[in-house]
mmCIF file as Biopython writes it, N, C-alpha, C and O atoms, coordinates in Angstrom:
data_model
#
loop_
_atom_site.group_PDB
_atom_site.id
_atom_site.type_symbol
_atom_site.label_atom_id
_atom_site.label_alt_id
_atom_site.label_comp_id
_atom_site.label_asym_id
_atom_site.label_entity_id
_atom_site.label_seq_id
_atom_site.pdbx_PDB_ins_code
_atom_site.Cartn_x
_atom_site.Cartn_y
_atom_site.Cartn_z
_atom_site.occupancy
_atom_site.B_iso_or_equiv
_atom_site.auth_seq_id
_atom_site.auth_asym_id
_atom_site.pdbx_PDB_model_num
ATOM 1   N N  . MET A ? 1  ? 0.838   -1.176 0.000   1.0 0.0 1  A 1 
ATOM 2   C CA . MET A ? 1  ? 0.000   0.000  0.000   1.0 0.0 1  A 1 
ATOM 3   C C  . MET A ? 1  ? 0.889   1.248  0.000   1.0 0.0 1  A 1 
ATOM 4   O O  . MET A ? 1  ? 1.842   1.343  0.773   1.0 0.0 1  A 1 
ATOM 5   N N  . GLU A ? 2  ? 0.570   2.183  -0.861  1.0 0.0 2  A 1 
ATOM 6   C CA . GLU A ? 2  ? 1.348   3.410  -0.995  1.0 0.0 2  A 1 
ATOM 7   C C  . GLU A ? 2  ? 0.960   4.426  0.066   1.0 0.0 2  A 1 
ATOM 8   O O  . GLU A ? 2  ? -0.223  4.635  0.335   1.0 0.0 2  A 1 
ATOM 9   N N  . ASN A ? 3  ? 1.956   5.052  0.663   1.0 0.0 3  A 1 
ATOM 10  C CA . ASN A ? 3  ? 1.705   6.101  1.653   1.0 0.0 3  A 1 
ATOM 11  C C  . ASN A ? 3  ? 1.694   7.442  0.932   1.0 0.0 3  A 1 
ATOM 12  O O  . ASN A ? 3  ? 2.751   8.021  0.678   1.0 0.0 3  A 1 
ATOM 13  N N  . ARG A ? 4  ? 0.510   7.936  0.603   1.0 0.0 4  A 1 
ATOM 14  C CA . ARG A ? 4  ? 0.374   9.187  -0.122  1.0 0.0 4  A 1 
ATOM 15  C C  . ARG A ? 4  ? -0.035  10.307 0.806   1.0 0.0 4  A 1 
ATOM 16  O O  . ARG A ? 4  ? -0.692  10.092 1.825   1.0 0.0 4  A 1 
ATOM 17  N N  . ASN A ? 5  ? 0.371   11.513 0.427   1.0 0.0 5  A 1 
ATOM 18  C CA . ASN A ? 5  ? -0.060  12.695 1.151   1.0 0.0 5  A 1 
ATOM 19  C C  . ASN A ? 5  ? -1.539  12.938 0.843   1.0 0.0 5  A 1 
ATOM 20  O O  . ASN A ? 5  ? -1.928  12.959 -0.325  1.0 0.0 5  A 1 
ATOM 21  N N  . ARG A ? 6  ? -2.356  13.120 1.863   1.0 0.0 6  A 1 
ATOM 22  C CA . ARG A ? 6  ? -3.786  13.284 1.670   1.0 0.0 6  A 1 
ATOM 23  C C  . ARG A ? 6  ? -4.170  14.702 1.237   1.0 0.0 6  A 1 
ATOM 24  O O  . ARG A ? 6  ? -5.277  14.923 0.747   1.0 0.0 6  A 1 
ATOM 25  N N  . PHE A ? 7  ? -3.267  15.650 1.414   1.0 0.0 7  A 1 
ATOM 26  C CA . PHE A ? 7  ? -3.561  17.028 1.067   1.0 0.0 7  A 1 
ATOM 27  C C  . PHE A ? 7  ? -3.103  17.330 -0.357  1.0 0.0 7  A 1 
ATOM 28  O O  . PHE A ? 7  ? -2.137  16.744 -0.847  1.0 0.0 7  A 1 
ATOM 29  N N  . ALA A ? 8  ? -3.797  18.241 -1.008  1.0 0.0 8  A 1 
ATOM 30  C CA . ALA A ? 8  ? -3.442  18.599 -2.378  1.0 0.0 8  A 1 
ATOM 31  C C  . ALA A ? 8  ? -2.149  19.399 -2.422  1.0 0.0 8  A 1 
ATOM 32  O O  . ALA A ? 8  ? -1.401  19.312 -3.395  1.0 0.0 8  A 1 
ATOM 33  N N  . PHE A ? 9  ? -1.876  20.178 -1.379  1.0 0.0 9  A 1 
ATOM 34  C CA . PHE A ? 9  ? -0.697  21.042 -1.344  1.0 0.0 9  A 1 
ATOM 35  C C  . PHE A ? 9  ? 0.115   20.754 -0.095  1.0 0.0 9  A 1 
ATOM 36  O O  . PHE A ? 9  ? -0.380  20.188 0.880   1.0 0.0 9  A 1 
ATOM 37  N N  . GLY A ? 10 ? 1.370   21.156 -0.153  1.0 0.0 10 A 1 
ATOM 38  C CA . GLY A ? 10 ? 2.247   21.009 1.004   1.0 0.0 10 A 1 
ATOM 39  C C  . GLY A ? 10 ? 2.201   22.242 1.890   1.0 0.0 10 A 1 
ATOM 40  O O  . GLY A ? 10 ? 1.476   23.201 1.622   1.0 0.0 10 A 1 
ATOM 41  N N  . LYS A ? 11 ? 2.994   22.189 2.951   1.0 0.0 11 A 1 
ATOM 42  C CA . LYS A ? 11 ? 3.017   23.289 3.914   1.0 0.0 11 A 1 
ATOM 43  C C  . LYS A ? 11 ? 3.484   24.593 3.276   1.0 0.0 11 A 1 
ATOM 44  O O  . LYS A ? 11 ? 2.923   25.655 3.547   1.0 0.0 11 A 1 
ATOM 45  N N  . LYS A ? 12 ? 4.519   24.515 2.420   1.0 0.0 12 A 1 
ATOM 46  C CA . LYS A ? 12 ? 5.029   25.714 1.770   1.0 0.0 12 A 1 
ATOM 47  C C  . LYS A ? 12 ? 3.975   26.340 0.850   1.0 0.0 12 A 1 
ATOM 48  O O  . LYS A ? 12 ? 3.876   27.563 0.755   1.0 0.0 12 A 1 
ATOM 49  N N  . ASN A ? 13 ? 3.191   25.494 0.175   1.0 0.0 13 A 1 
ATOM 50  C CA . ASN A ? 13 ? 2.138   26.023 -0.688  1.0 0.0 13 A 1 
ATOM 51  C C  . ASN A ? 13 ? 1.131   26.846 0.116   1.0 0.0 13 A 1 
ATOM 52  O O  . ASN A ? 13 ? 0.723   27.928 -0.306  1.0 0.0 13 A 1 
ATOM 53  N N  . TYR A ? 14 ? 0.744   26.333 1.253   1.0 0.0 14 A 1 
ATOM 54  C CA . TYR A ? 14 ? -0.224  27.053 2.079   1.0 0.0 14 A 1 
ATOM 55  C C  . TYR A ? 14 ? 0.364   28.340 2.650   1.0 0.0 14 A 1 
ATOM 56  O O  . TYR A ? 14 ? -0.349  29.333 2.794   1.0 0.0 14 A 1 
ATOM 57  N N  . LEU A ? 15 ? 1.648   28.334 2.975   1.0 0.0 15 A 1 
ATOM 58  C CA . LEU A ? 15 ? 2.286   29.560 3.458   1.0 0.0 15 A 1 
ATOM 59  C C  . LEU A ? 15 ? 2.343   30.618 2.356   1.0 0.0 15 A 1 
ATOM 60  O O  . LEU A ? 15 ? 2.102   31.798 2.609   1.0 0.0 15 A 1 
ATOM 61  N N  . ILE A ? 16 ? 2.662   30.191 1.137   1.0 0.0 16 A 1 
ATOM 62  C CA . ILE A ? 16 ? 2.684   31.129 0.016   1.0 0.0 16 A 1 
ATOM 63  C C  . ILE A ? 16 ? 1.275   31.646 -0.256  1.0 0.0 16 A 1 
ATOM 64  O O  . ILE A ? 16 ? 1.097   32.830 -0.545  1.0 0.0 16 A 1 
ATOM 65  N N  . MET A ? 17 ? 0.273   30.773 -0.168  1.0 0.0 17 A 1 
ATOM 66  C CA . MET A ? 17 ? -1.114  31.207 -0.368  1.0 0.0 17 A 1 
ATOM 67  C C  . MET A ? 17 ? -1.531  32.230 0.681   1.0 0.0 17 A 1 
ATOM 68  O O  . MET A ? 17 ? -2.204  33.212 0.370   1.0 0.0 17 A 1 
ATOM 69  N N  . PHE A ? 18 ? -1.130  31.997 1.914   1.0 0.0 18 A 1 
ATOM 70  C CA . PHE A ? 18 ? -1.457  32.937 2.986   1.0 0.0 18 A 1 
ATOM 71  C C  . PHE A ? 18 ? -0.810  34.294 2.722   1.0 0.0 18 A 1 
ATOM 72  O O  . PHE A ? 18 ? -1.433  35.335 2.931   1.0 0.0 18 A 1 
ATOM 73  N N  . ALA A ? 19 ? 0.439   34.280 2.264   1.0 0.0 19 A 1 
ATOM 74  C CA . ALA A ? 19 ? 1.117   35.537 1.923   1.0 0.0 19 A 1 
ATOM 75  C C  . ALA A ? 19 ? 0.390   36.243 0.783   1.0 0.0 19 A 1 
ATOM 76  O O  . ALA A ? 19 ? 0.260   37.467 0.797   1.0 0.0 19 A 1 
ATOM 77  N N  . GLY A ? 20 ? -0.082  35.489 -0.197  1.0 0.0 20 A 1 
ATOM 78  C CA . GLY A ? 20 ? -0.834  36.077 -1.307  1.0 0.0 20 A 1 
ATOM 79  C C  . GLY A ? 20 ? -2.135  36.706 -0.843  1.0 0.0 20 A 1 
ATOM 80  O O  . GLY A ? 20 ? -2.525  37.765 -1.336  1.0 0.0 20 A 1 
ATOM 81  N N  . ILE A ? 21 ? -2.806  36.066 0.098   1.0 0.0 21 A 1 
ATOM 82  C CA . ILE A ? 21 ? -4.050  36.628 0.637   1.0 0.0 21 A 1 
ATOM 83  C C  . ILE A ? 21 ? -3.770  37.935 1.366   1.0 0.0 21 A 1 
ATOM 84  O O  . ILE A ? 21 ? -4.542  38.888 1.259   1.0 0.0 21 A 1 
ATOM 85  N N  . ILE A ? 22 ? -2.673  37.978 2.101   1.0 0.0 22 A 1 
ATOM 86  C CA . ILE A ? 22 ? -2.282  39.213 2.798   1.0 0.0 22 A 1 
ATOM 87  C C  . ILE A ? 22 ? -2.023  40.334 1.787   1.0 0.0 22 A 1 
ATOM 88  O O  . ILE A ? 22 ? -2.468  41.465 1.986   1.0 0.0 22 A 1 
ATOM 89  N N  . VAL A ? 23 ? -1.306  40.024 0.709   1.0 0.0 23 A 1 
ATOM 90  C CA . VAL A ? 23 ? -1.003  41.042 -0.315  1.0 0.0 23 A 1 
ATOM 91  C C  . VAL A ? 23 ? -2.283  41.494 -1.007  1.0 0.0 23 A 1 
ATOM 92  O O  . VAL A ? 23 ? -2.445  42.682 -1.284  1.0 0.0 23 A 1 
ATOM 93  N N  . LEU A ? 24 ? -3.193  40.567 -1.289  1.0 0.0 24 A 1 
ATOM 94  C CA . LEU A ? 24 ? -4.478  40.941 -1.890  1.0 0.0 24 A 1 
ATOM 95  C C  . LEU A ? 24 ? -5.256  41.882 -0.979  1.0 0.0 24 A 1 
ATOM 96  O O  . LEU A ? 24 ? -5.775  42.903 -1.428  1.0 0.0 24 A 1 
ATOM 97  N N  . ALA A ? 25 ? -5.331  41.540 0.280   1.0 0.0 25 A 1 
ATOM 98  C CA . ALA A ? 25 ? -6.053  42.396 1.232   1.0 0.0 25 A 1 
ATOM 99  C C  . ALA A ? 25 ? -5.389  43.770 1.323   1.0 0.0 25 A 1 
ATOM 100 O O  . ALA A ? 25 ? -6.077  44.788 1.406   1.0 0.0 25 A 1 
ATOM 101 N N  . LEU A ? 26 ? -4.068  43.800 1.308   1.0 0.0 26 A 1 
ATOM 102 C CA . LEU A ? 26 ? -3.349  45.072 1.350   1.0 0.0 26 A 1 
ATOM 103 C C  . LEU A ? 26 ? -3.683  45.923 0.127   1.0 0.0 26 A 1 
ATOM 104 O O  . LEU A ? 26 ? -3.852  47.136 0.249   1.0 0.0 26 A 1 
ATOM 105 N N  . GLY A ? 27 ? -3.779  45.312 -1.031  1.0 0.0 27 A 1 
ATOM 106 C CA . GLY A ? 27 ? -4.135  46.042 -2.248  1.0 0.0 27 A 1 
ATOM 107 C C  . GLY A ? 27 ? -5.519  46.666 -2.160  1.0 0.0 27 A 1 
ATOM 108 O O  . GLY A ? 27 ? -5.712  47.816 -2.555  1.0 0.0 27 A 1 
ATOM 109 N N  . PHE A ? 28 ? -6.485  45.909 -1.641  1.0 0.0 28 A 1 
ATOM 110 C CA . PHE A ? 28 ? -7.839  46.456 -1.509  1.0 0.0 28 A 1 
ATOM 111 C C  . PHE A ? 28 ? -7.894  47.547 -0.443  1.0 0.0 28 A 1 
ATOM 112 O O  . PHE A ? 28 ? -8.643  48.514 -0.578  1.0 0.0 28 A 1 
ATOM 113 N N  . ILE A ? 29 ? -7.111  47.394 0.603   1.0 0.0 29 A 1 
ATOM 114 C CA . ILE A ? 29 ? -7.047  48.441 1.630   1.0 0.0 29 A 1 
ATOM 115 C C  . ILE A ? 29 ? -6.438  49.708 1.049   1.0 0.0 29 A 1 
ATOM 116 O O  . ILE A ? 29 ? -6.918  50.807 1.324   1.0 0.0 29 A 1 
ATOM 117 N N  . ILE A ? 30 ? -5.384  49.566 0.246   1.0 0.0 30 A 1 
ATOM 118 C CA . ILE A ? 30 ? -4.771  50.731 -0.396  1.0 0.0 30 A 1 
ATOM 119 C C  . ILE A ? 30 ? -5.785  51.444 -1.283  1.0 0.0 30 A 1 
ATOM 120 O O  . ILE A ? 30 ? -5.860  52.673 -1.275  1.0 0.0 30 A 1 
ATOM 121 N N  . MET A ? 31 ? -6.563  50.683 -2.046  1.0 0.0 31 A 1 
ATOM 122 C CA . MET A ? 31 ? -7.567  51.313 -2.902  1.0 0.0 31 A 1 
ATOM 123 C C  . MET A ? 31 ? -8.616  52.055 -2.090  1.0 0.0 31 A 1 
ATOM 124 O O  . MET A ? 31 ? -9.097  53.108 -2.507  1.0 0.0 31 A 1 
ATOM 125 N N  . SER A ? 32 ? -8.970  51.515 -0.943  1.0 0.0 32 A 1 
ATOM 126 C CA . SER A ? 32 ? -10.009 52.159 -0.132  1.0 0.0 32 A 1 
ATOM 127 C C  . SER A ? 32 ? -9.494  53.400 0.595   1.0 0.0 32 A 1 
ATOM 128 O O  . SER A ? 32 ? -10.295 54.226 1.033   1.0 0.0 32 A 1 
ATOM 129 N N  . LEU A ? 33 ? -8.190  53.547 0.732   1.0 0.0 33 A 1 
ATOM 130 C CA . LEU A ? 33 ? -7.616  54.693 1.426   1.0 0.0 33 A 1 
ATOM 131 C C  . LEU A ? 33 ? -7.466  55.925 0.541   1.0 0.0 33 A 1 
ATOM 132 O O  . LEU A ? 33 ? -7.085  56.991 1.025   1.0 0.0 33 A 1 
ATOM 133 N N  . ASP A ? 34 ? -7.757  55.793 -0.735  1.0 0.0 34 A 1 
ATOM 134 C CA . ASP A ? 34 ? -7.626  56.927 -1.652  1.0 0.0 34 A 1 
ATOM 135 C C  . ASP A ? 34 ? -8.621  58.017 -1.265  1.0 0.0 34 A 1 
ATOM 136 O O  . ASP A ? 34 ? -9.811  57.750 -1.094  1.0 0.0 34 A 1 
ATOM 137 N N  . LYS A ? 35 ? -8.126  59.250 -1.130  1.0 0.0 35 A 1 
ATOM 138 C CA . LYS A ? 35 ? -8.952  60.366 -0.677  1.0 0.0 35 A 1 
ATOM 139 C C  . LYS A ? 35 ? -9.618  61.128 -1.828  1.0 0.0 35 A 1 
ATOM 140 O O  . LYS A ? 35 ? -10.458 61.996 -1.590  1.0 0.0 35 A 1 
ATOM 141 N N  . GLU A ? 36 ? -9.251  60.811 -3.063  1.0 0.0 36 A 1 
ATOM 142 C CA . GLU A ? 36 ? -9.873  61.494 -4.200  1.0 0.0 36 A 1 
ATOM 143 C C  . GLU A ? 36 ? -11.319 61.038 -4.366  1.0 0.0 36 A 1 
ATOM 144 O O  . GLU A ? 36 ? -11.702 59.959 -3.915  1.0 0.0 36 A 1 
ATOM 145 N N  . GLN A ? 37 ? -12.105 61.876 -5.016  1.0 0.0 37 A 1 
ATOM 146 C CA . GLN A ? 37 ? -13.510 61.536 -5.241  1.0 0.0 37 A 1 
ATOM 147 C C  . GLN A ? 37 ? -13.611 60.282 -6.118  1.0 0.0 37 A 1 
ATOM 148 O O  . GLN A ? 37 ? -12.946 60.186 -7.150  1.0 0.0 37 A 1 
ATOM 149 N N  . TYR A ? 38 ? -14.438 59.335 -5.706  1.0 0.0 38 A 1 
ATOM 150 C CA . TYR A ? 38 ? -14.677 58.057 -6.386  1.0 0.0 38 A 1 
ATOM 151 C C  . TYR A ? 38 ? -13.416 57.200 -6.508  1.0 0.0 38 A 1 
ATOM 152 O O  . TYR A ? 38 ? -13.370 56.298 -7.345  1.0 0.0 38 A 1 
ATOM 153 N N  . GLY A ? 39 ? -12.408 57.461 -5.702  1.0 0.0 39 A 1 
ATOM 154 C CA . GLY A ? 39 ? -11.195 56.660 -5.734  1.0 0.0 39 A 1 
ATOM 155 C C  . GLY A ? 39 ? -10.389 56.811 -7.003  1.0 0.0 39 A 1 
ATOM 156 O O  . GLY A ? 39 ? -9.727  55.866 -7.432  1.0 0.0 39 A 1 
ATOM 157 N N  . LEU A ? 40 ? -10.432 57.989 -7.612  1.0 0.0 40 A 1 
ATOM 158 C CA . LEU A ? 40 ? -9.749  58.210 -8.882  1.0 0.0 40 A 1 
ATOM 159 C C  . LEU A ? 40 ? -8.342  58.784 -8.728  1.0 0.0 40 A 1 
ATOM 160 O O  . LEU A ? 40 ? -7.783  59.296 -9.698  1.0 0.0 40 A 1 
ATOM 161 N N  . GLY A ? 41 ? -7.769  58.710 -7.553  1.0 0.0 41 A 1 
ATOM 162 C CA . GLY A ? 41 ? -6.401  59.180 -7.346  1.0 0.0 41 A 1 
ATOM 163 C C  . GLY A ? 41 ? -5.391  58.099 -7.663  1.0 0.0 41 A 1 
ATOM 164 O O  . GLY A ? 41 ? -5.742  57.025 -8.152  1.0 0.0 41 A 1 
ATOM 165 N N  . PHE A ? 42 ? -4.126  58.395 -7.378  1.0 0.0 42 A 1 
ATOM 166 C CA . PHE A ? 42 ? -3.039  57.456 -7.664  1.0 0.0 42 A 1 
ATOM 167 C C  . PHE A ? 42 ? -3.211  56.134 -6.921  1.0 0.0 42 A 1 
ATOM 168 O O  . PHE A ? 42 ? -2.988  55.065 -7.490  1.0 0.0 42 A 1 
ATOM 169 N N  . MET A ? 43 ? -3.602  56.207 -5.664  1.0 0.0 43 A 1 
ATOM 170 C CA . MET A ? 43 ? -3.712  54.980 -4.865  1.0 0.0 43 A 1 
ATOM 171 C C  . MET A ? 43 ? -4.864  54.100 -5.342  1.0 0.0 43 A 1 
ATOM 172 O O  . MET A ? 43 ? -4.739  52.875 -5.346  1.0 0.0 43 A 1 
ATOM 173 N N  . GLY A ? 44 ? -5.972  54.696 -5.741  1.0 0.0 44 A 1 
ATOM 174 C CA . GLY A ? 44 ? -7.139  53.923 -6.148  1.0 0.0 44 A 1 
ATOM 175 C C  . GLY A ? 44 ? -7.080  53.404 -7.565  1.0 0.0 44 A 1 
ATOM 176 O O  . GLY A ? 44 ? -7.673  52.370 -7.873  1.0 0.0 44 A 1 
ATOM 177 N N  . ILE A ? 45 ? -6.374  54.105 -8.430  1.0 0.0 45 A 1 
ATOM 178 C CA . ILE A ? 45 ? -6.340  53.741 -9.847  1.0 0.0 45 A 1 
ATOM 179 C C  . ILE A ? 45 ? -5.068  52.990 -10.231 1.0 0.0 45 A 1 
ATOM 180 O O  . ILE A ? 45 ? -5.095  52.137 -11.117 1.0 0.0 45 A 1 
ATOM 181 N N  . THR A ? 46 ? -3.957  53.302 -9.571  1.0 0.0 46 A 1 
ATOM 182 C CA . THR A ? 46 ? -2.674  52.728 -9.992  1.0 0.0 46 A 1 
ATOM 183 C C  . THR A ? 46 ? -2.077  51.788 -8.957  1.0 0.0 46 A 1 
ATOM 184 O O  . THR A ? 46 ? -1.884  50.603 -9.230  1.0 0.0 46 A 1 
ATOM 185 N N  . LEU A ? 47 ? -1.785  52.304 -7.782  1.0 0.0 47 A 1 
ATOM 186 C CA . LEU A ? 47 ? -1.042  51.519 -6.795  1.0 0.0 47 A 1 
ATOM 187 C C  . LEU A ? 47 ? -1.839  50.312 -6.287  1.0 0.0 47 A 1 
ATOM 188 O O  . LEU A ? 47 ? -1.318  49.197 -6.255  1.0 0.0 47 A 1 
ATOM 189 N N  . GLY A ? 48 ? -3.075  50.525 -5.898  1.0 0.0 48 A 1 
ATOM 190 C CA . GLY A ? 48 ? -3.899  49.430 -5.375  1.0 0.0 48 A 1 
ATOM 191 C C  . GLY A ? 48 ? -4.064  48.281 -6.350  1.0 0.0 48 A 1 
ATOM 192 O O  . GLY A ? 48 ? -3.819  47.131 -5.985  1.0 0.0 48 A 1 
ATOM 193 N N  . PRO A ? 49 ? -4.477  48.560 -7.596  1.0 0.0 49 A 1 
ATOM 194 C CA . PRO A ? 49 ? -4.613  47.461 -8.564  1.0 0.0 49 A 1 
ATOM 195 C C  . PRO A ? 49 ? -3.306  46.729 -8.864  1.0 0.0 49 A 1 
ATOM 196 O O  . PRO A ? 49 ? -3.316  45.520 -9.096  1.0 0.0 49 A 1 
ATOM 197 N N  . ILE A ? 50 ? -2.178  47.449 -8.861  1.0 0.0 50 A 1 
ATOM 198 C CA . ILE A ? 50 ? -0.891  46.773 -9.080  1.0 0.0 50 A 1 
ATOM 199 C C  . ILE A ? 50 ? -0.606  45.811 -7.930  1.0 0.0 50 A 1 
ATOM 200 O O  . ILE A ? 50 ? -0.144  44.693 -8.162  1.0 0.0 50 A 1 
ATOM 201 N N  . VAL A ? 51 ? -0.875  46.232 -6.697  1.0 0.0 51 A 1 
ATOM 202 C CA . VAL A ? 51 ? -0.650  45.359 -5.544  1.0 0.0 51 A 1 
ATOM 203 C C  . VAL A ? 51 ? -1.592  44.152 -5.596  1.0 0.0 51 A 1 
ATOM 204 O O  . VAL A ? 51 ? -1.194  43.041 -5.245  1.0 0.0 51 A 1 
ATOM 205 N N  . VAL A ? 52 ? -2.829  44.361 -6.029  1.0 0.0 52 A 1 
ATOM 206 C CA . VAL A ? 52 ? -3.779  43.242 -6.161  1.0 0.0 52 A 1 
ATOM 207 C C  . VAL A ? 52 ? -3.290  42.254 -7.221  1.0 0.0 52 A 1 
ATOM 208 O O  . VAL A ? 52 ? -3.360  41.043 -7.013  1.0 0.0 52 A 1 
ATOM 209 N N  . LEU A ? 53 ? -2.801  42.754 -8.344  1.0 0.0 53 A 1 
ATOM 210 C CA . LEU A ? 53 ? -2.271  41.856 -9.376  1.0 0.0 53 A 1 
ATOM 211 C C  . LEU A ? 53 ? -1.066  41.067 -8.872  1.0 0.0 53 A 1 
ATOM 212 O O  . LEU A ? 53 ? -0.914  39.889 -9.198  1.0 0.0 53 A 1 
ATOM 213 N N  . ILE A ? 54 ? -0.220  41.702 -8.088  1.0 0.0 54 A 1 
ATOM 214 C CA . ILE A ? 54 ? 0.912   40.989 -7.485  1.0 0.0 54 A 1 
ATOM 215 C C  . ILE A ? 54 ? 0.404   39.895 -6.556  1.0 0.0 54 A 1 
ATOM 216 O O  . ILE A ? 54 ? 0.962   38.799 -6.523  1.0 0.0 54 A 1 
ATOM 217 N N  . GLY A ? 55 ? -0.660  40.188 -5.795  1.0 0.0 55 A 1 
ATOM 218 C CA . GLY A ? 55 ? -1.255  39.186 -4.912  1.0 0.0 55 A 1 
ATOM 219 C C  . GLY A ? 55 ? -1.791  37.990 -5.685  1.0 0.0 55 A 1 
ATOM 220 O O  . GLY A ? 55 ? -1.613  36.845 -5.269  1.0 0.0 55 A 1 
ATOM 221 N N  . PHE A ? 56 ? -2.453  38.259 -6.820  1.0 0.0 56 A 1 
ATOM 222 C CA . PHE A ? 56 ? -2.945  37.151 -7.643  1.0 0.0 56 A 1 
ATOM 223 C C  . PHE A ? 56 ? -1.799  36.355 -8.249  1.0 0.0 56 A 1 
ATOM 224 O O  . PHE A ? 56 ? -1.909  35.138 -8.396  1.0 0.0 56 A 1 
ATOM 225 N N  . ALA A ? 57 ? -0.708  37.012 -8.600  1.0 0.0 57 A 1 
ATOM 226 C CA . ALA A ? 57 ? 0.464   36.298 -9.121  1.0 0.0 57 A 1 
ATOM 227 C C  . ALA A ? 57 ? 1.062   35.394 -8.047  1.0 0.0 57 A 1 
ATOM 228 O O  . ALA A ? 57 ? 1.491   34.278 -8.337  1.0 0.0 57 A 1 
ATOM 229 N N  . ILE A ? 58 ? 1.088   35.877 -6.812  1.0 0.0 58 A 1 
ATOM 230 C CA . ILE A ? 58 ? 1.587   35.051 -5.699  1.0 0.0 58 A 1 
ATOM 231 C C  . ILE A ? 58 ? 0.689   33.837 -5.506  1.0 0.0 58 A 1 
ATOM 232 O O  . ILE A ? 58 ? 1.185   32.732 -5.285  1.0 0.0 58 A 1 
ATOM 233 N N  . GLU A ? 59 ? -0.629  34.028 -5.587  1.0 0.0 59 A 1 
ATOM 234 C CA . GLU A ? 59 ? -1.554  32.894 -5.467  1.0 0.0 59 A 1 
ATOM 235 C C  . GLU A ? 59 ? -1.329  31.888 -6.597  1.0 0.0 59 A 1 
ATOM 236 O O  . GLU A ? 59 ? -1.348  30.679 -6.367  1.0 0.0 59 A 1 
ATOM 237 N N  . PHE A ? 60 ? -1.120  32.382 -7.801  1.0 0.0 60 A 1 
ATOM 238 C CA . PHE A ? 60 ? -0.855  31.509 -8.947  1.0 0.0 60 A 1 
ATOM 239 C C  . PHE A ? 60 ? 0.423   30.700 -8.727  1.0 0.0 60 A 1 
ATOM 240 O O  . PHE A ? 60 ? 0.464   29.502 -9.005  1.0 0.0 60 A 1 
ATOM 241 N N  . MET A ? 61 ? 1.466   31.369 -8.225  1.0 0.0 61 A 1 
ATOM 242 C CA . MET A ? 61 ? 2.719   30.669 -7.940  1.0 0.0 61 A 1 
ATOM 243 C C  . MET A ? 61 ? 2.529   29.634 -6.841  1.0 0.0 61 A 1 
ATOM 244 O O  . MET A ? 61 ? 3.138   28.566 -6.892  1.0 0.0 61 A 1 
ATOM 245 N N  . ALA A ? 62 ? 1.699   29.929 -5.853  1.0 0.0 62 A 1 
ATOM 246 C CA . ALA A ? 62 ? 1.477   28.987 -4.752  1.0 0.0 62 A 1 
ATOM 247 C C  . ALA A ? 62 ? 0.808   27.714 -5.244  1.0 0.0 62 A 1 
ATOM 248 O O  . ALA A ? 62 ? 1.087   26.626 -4.741  1.0 0.0 62 A 1 
ATOM 249 N N  . ILE A ? 63 ? -0.067  27.848 -6.215  1.0 0.0 63 A 1 
ATOM 250 C CA . ILE A ? 63 ? -0.755  26.668 -6.748  1.0 0.0 63 A 1 
ATOM 251 C C  . ILE A ? 63 ? 0.226   25.766 -7.500  1.0 0.0 63 A 1 
ATOM 252 O O  . ILE A ? 63 ? 0.160   24.543 -7.384  1.0 0.0 63 A 1 
ATOM 253 N N  . PHE A ? 64 ? 1.116   26.361 -8.255  1.0 0.0 64 A 1 
ATOM 254 C CA . PHE A ? 64 ? 2.012   25.576 -9.100  1.0 0.0 64 A 1 
ATOM 255 C C  . PHE A ? 64 ? 3.365   25.278 -8.465  1.0 0.0 64 A 1 
ATOM 256 O O  . PHE A ? 64 ? 4.203   24.629 -9.093  1.0 0.0 64 A 1 
ATOM 257 N N  . TYR A ? 65 ? 3.598   25.733 -7.242  1.0 0.0 65 A 1 
ATOM 258 C CA . TYR A ? 65 ? 4.868   25.471 -6.570  1.0 0.0 65 A 1 
ATOM 259 C C  . TYR A ? 65 ? 4.983   23.989 -6.238  1.0 0.0 65 A 1 
ATOM 260 O O  . TYR A ? 65 ? 4.071   23.400 -5.657  1.0 0.0 65 A 1 
ATOM 261 N N  . LYS A ? 66 ? 6.094   23.402 -6.606  1.0 0.0 66 A 1 
ATOM 262 C CA . LYS A ? 66 ? 6.358   21.987 -6.303  1.0 0.0 66 A 1 
ATOM 263 C C  . LYS A ? 66 ? 7.596   21.904 -5.447  1.0 0.0 66 A 1 
ATOM 264 O O  . LYS A ? 66 ? 8.678   22.318 -5.865  1.0 0.0 66 A 1 
ATOM 265 N N  . ASP A ? 67 ? 7.445   21.372 -4.256  1.0 0.0 67 A 1 
ATOM 266 C CA . ASP A ? 67 ? 8.568   21.253 -3.329  1.0 0.0 67 A 1 
ATOM 267 C C  . ASP A ? 67 ? 9.526   20.185 -3.826  1.0 0.0 67 A 1 
ATOM 268 O O  . ASP A ? 67 ? 9.110   19.078 -4.168  1.0 0.0 67 A 1 
ATOM 269 N N  . LYS A ? 68 ? 10.796  20.517 -3.866  1.0 0.0 68 A 1 
ATOM 270 C CA . LYS A ? 68 ? 11.811  19.591 -4.386  1.0 0.0 68 A 1 
ATOM 271 C C  . LYS A ? 68 ? 12.044  18.389 -3.465  1.0 0.0 68 A 1 
ATOM 272 O O  . LYS A ? 68 ? 12.433  17.319 -3.934  1.0 0.0 68 A 1 
ATOM 273 N N  . THR A ? 69 ? 11.810  18.556 -2.163  1.0 0.0 69 A 1 
ATOM 274 C CA . THR A ? 69 ? 12.066  17.470 -1.213  1.0 0.0 69 A 1 
ATOM 275 C C  . THR A ? 69 ? 11.003  16.385 -1.282  1.0 0.0 69 A 1 
ATOM 276 O O  . THR A ? 69 ? 11.269  15.243 -0.907  1.0 0.0 69 A 1 
ATOM 277 N N  . ASN A ? 70 ? 9.790   16.720 -1.761  1.0 0.0 70 A 1 
ATOM 278 C CA . ASN A ? 70 ? 8.704   15.732 -1.817  1.0 0.0 70 A 1 
ATOM 279 C C  . ASN A ? 70 ? 8.621   15.039 -3.167  1.0 0.0 70 A 1 
ATOM 280 O O  . ASN A ? 70 ? 7.710   14.240 -3.382  1.0 0.0 70 A 1 
ATOM 281 N N  . ALA A ? 71 ? 9.536   15.315 -4.077  1.0 0.0 71 A 1 
ATOM 282 C CA . ALA A ? 71 ? 9.465   14.746 -5.418  1.0 0.0 71 A 1 
ATOM 283 C C  . ALA A ? 71 ? 9.835   13.330 -5.458  1.0 0.0 71 A 1 
ATOM 284 O O  . ALA A ? 71 ? 9.821   12.718 -6.526  1.0 0.0 71 A 1 
#
């Protein structure tokens, strides 16, 4: 009988996912802190969305990360 890992991801994957969630939340917080009307300032239009995209990239990397020790 094969001893397989029951989880889809390893510990490092979940840590990277958690970091991505933090970055995503930070991006949305940055967008909400914009003081311009309707959020049309630099933070709401440029900085916040860039941070959110970085967060999604981190989540994407967490899904496809393969630990070398478990191979």
